[in-house]
């Protein structure tokens, strides 16, 4: 369940183009070692 939520967050925010959404989730993605750029 936690993994599913995490993947959903990654897909939603990882593919989001608005800068404020990117910045809001940026540290979380790096903490999870998910390359966002």
Tab-separated table of N, CA and C in Angstrom:
chain	number	residue	atom	x	y	z
A	1	UNK	N	0.838	-1.201	0.000
A	1	UNK	CA	0.000	0.000	0.000
A	1	UNK	C	0.870	1.247	0.000
A	2	UNK	N	1.870	1.262	0.845
A	2	UNK	CA	2.765	2.420	0.911
A	2	UNK	C	3.509	2.589	-0.406
A	3	UNK	N	3.912	1.472	-0.988
A	3	UNK	CA	4.620	1.532	-2.269
A	3	UNK	C	3.700	2.090	-3.351
A	4	UNK	N	2.450	1.673	-3.347
A	4	UNK	CA	1.495	2.168	-4.342
A	4	UNK	C	1.303	3.670	-4.207
A	5	UNK	N	1.195	4.148	-2.980
A	5	UNK	CA	1.055	5.586	-2.754
A	5	UNK	C	2.304	6.314	-3.233
A	6	UNK	N	3.463	5.771	-2.916
A	6	UNK	CA	4.716	6.385	-3.346
A	6	UNK	C	4.831	6.450	-4.855
A	7	UNK	N	4.463	5.365	-5.533
A	7	UNK	CA	4.519	5.361	-6.995
A	7	UNK	C	3.525	6.351	-7.587
A	8	UNK	N	2.367	6.460	-6.969
A	8	UNK	CA	1.379	7.425	-7.448
A	8	UNK	C	1.908	8.844	-7.324
A	9	UNK	N	2.520	9.147	-6.178
A	9	UNK	CA	3.087	10.478	-5.971
A	9	UNK	C	4.186	10.749	-6.990
A	10	UNK	N	5.034	9.754	-7.225
A	10	UNK	CA	6.120	9.921	-8.195
A	10	UNK	C	5.558	10.184	-9.587
A	11	UNK	N	4.544	9.433	-9.972
A	11	UNK	CA	3.984	9.608	-11.310
A	11	UNK	C	3.284	10.957	-11.453
A	12	UNK	N	2.542	11.358	-10.426
A	12	UNK	CA	1.804	12.621	-10.503
A	12	UNK	C	2.754	13.807	-10.492
A	13	UNK	N	3.645	13.848	-9.501
A	13	UNK	CA	4.536	14.995	-9.379
A	13	UNK	C	5.742	14.885	-10.300
A	14	UNK	N	6.160	13.677	-10.604
A	14	UNK	CA	7.311	13.491	-11.480
A	14	UNK	C	7.028	13.928	-12.900
A	15	UNK	N	5.775	13.791	-13.317
A	15	UNK	CA	5.403	14.171	-14.673
A	15	UNK	C	4.756	15.552	-14.728
A	16	UNK	N	4.632	16.192	-13.580
A	16	UNK	CA	4.003	17.508	-13.549
A	16	UNK	C	4.965	18.554	-14.093
A	17	UNK	N	4.450	19.472	-14.891
A	17	UNK	CA	5.305	20.489	-15.483
A	17	UNK	C	5.341	21.808	-14.715
A	18	UNK	N	4.289	22.207	-14.015
A	18	UNK	CA	4.361	23.494	-13.304
A	18	UNK	C	5.505	23.514	-12.299
A	19	UNK	N	6.240	24.615	-12.302
A	19	UNK	CA	7.431	24.708	-11.461
A	19	UNK	C	7.116	24.578	-9.980
A	20	UNK	N	5.992	25.140	-9.521
A	20	UNK	CA	5.723	25.089	-8.084
A	20	UNK	C	5.451	23.667	-7.624
A	21	UNK	N	4.845	22.854	-8.476
A	21	UNK	CA	4.632	21.450	-8.110
A	21	UNK	C	5.963	20.716	-8.116
A	22	UNK	N	6.779	21.004	-9.121
A	22	UNK	CA	8.093	20.370	-9.204
A	22	UNK	C	8.922	20.705	-7.970
A	23	UNK	N	8.956	21.986	-7.611
A	23	UNK	CA	9.751	22.407	-6.455
A	23	UNK	C	9.226	21.791	-5.166
A	24	UNK	N	7.914	21.677	-5.044
A	24	UNK	CA	7.323	21.136	-3.822
A	24	UNK	C	7.701	19.676	-3.621
A	25	UNK	N	7.799	18.926	-4.709
A	25	UNK	CA	8.083	17.499	-4.599
A	25	UNK	C	9.548	17.174	-4.845
A	26	UNK	N	10.345	18.174	-5.153
A	26	UNK	CA	11.728	17.960	-5.578
A	26	UNK	C	12.557	17.254	-4.511
A	27	UNK	N	12.518	17.760	-3.286
A	27	UNK	CA	13.314	17.168	-2.215
A	27	UNK	C	12.848	15.753	-1.904
A	28	UNK	N	11.557	15.514	-1.983
A	28	UNK	CA	11.027	14.174	-1.714
A	28	UNK	C	11.563	13.193	-2.745
A	29	UNK	N	11.556	13.589	-4.010
A	29	UNK	CA	12.043	12.695	-5.062
A	29	UNK	C	13.514	12.378	-4.864
A	30	UNK	N	14.308	13.387	-4.512
A	30	UNK	CA	15.728	13.127	-4.310
A	30	UNK	C	15.965	12.275	-3.066
A	31	UNK	N	15.139	12.466	-2.045
A	31	UNK	CA	15.266	11.654	-0.840
A	31	UNK	C	14.966	10.188	-1.153
A	32	UNK	N	14.103	9.961	-2.138
A	32	UNK	CA	13.751	8.602	-2.537
A	32	UNK	C	14.667	8.109	-3.652
A	33	UNK	N	15.719	8.873	-3.957
A	33	UNK	CA	16.689	8.573	-5.020
A	33	UNK	C	16.006	8.413	-6.370
A	34	UNK	N	14.942	9.188	-6.603
A	34	UNK	CA	14.243	9.164	-7.885
A	34	UNK	C	14.745	10.322	-8.730
A	35	UNK	N	15.395	10.048	-9.860
A	35	UNK	CA	15.922	11.136	-10.690
A	35	UNK	C	14.800	11.903	-11.371
A	36	UNK	N	14.744	13.177	-11.156
A	36	UNK	CA	13.670	13.976	-11.745
A	36	UNK	C	14.190	14.865	-12.865
A	37	UNK	N	15.509	14.949	-13.009
A	37	UNK	CA	16.052	15.757	-14.111
A	37	UNK	C	17.461	15.321	-14.408
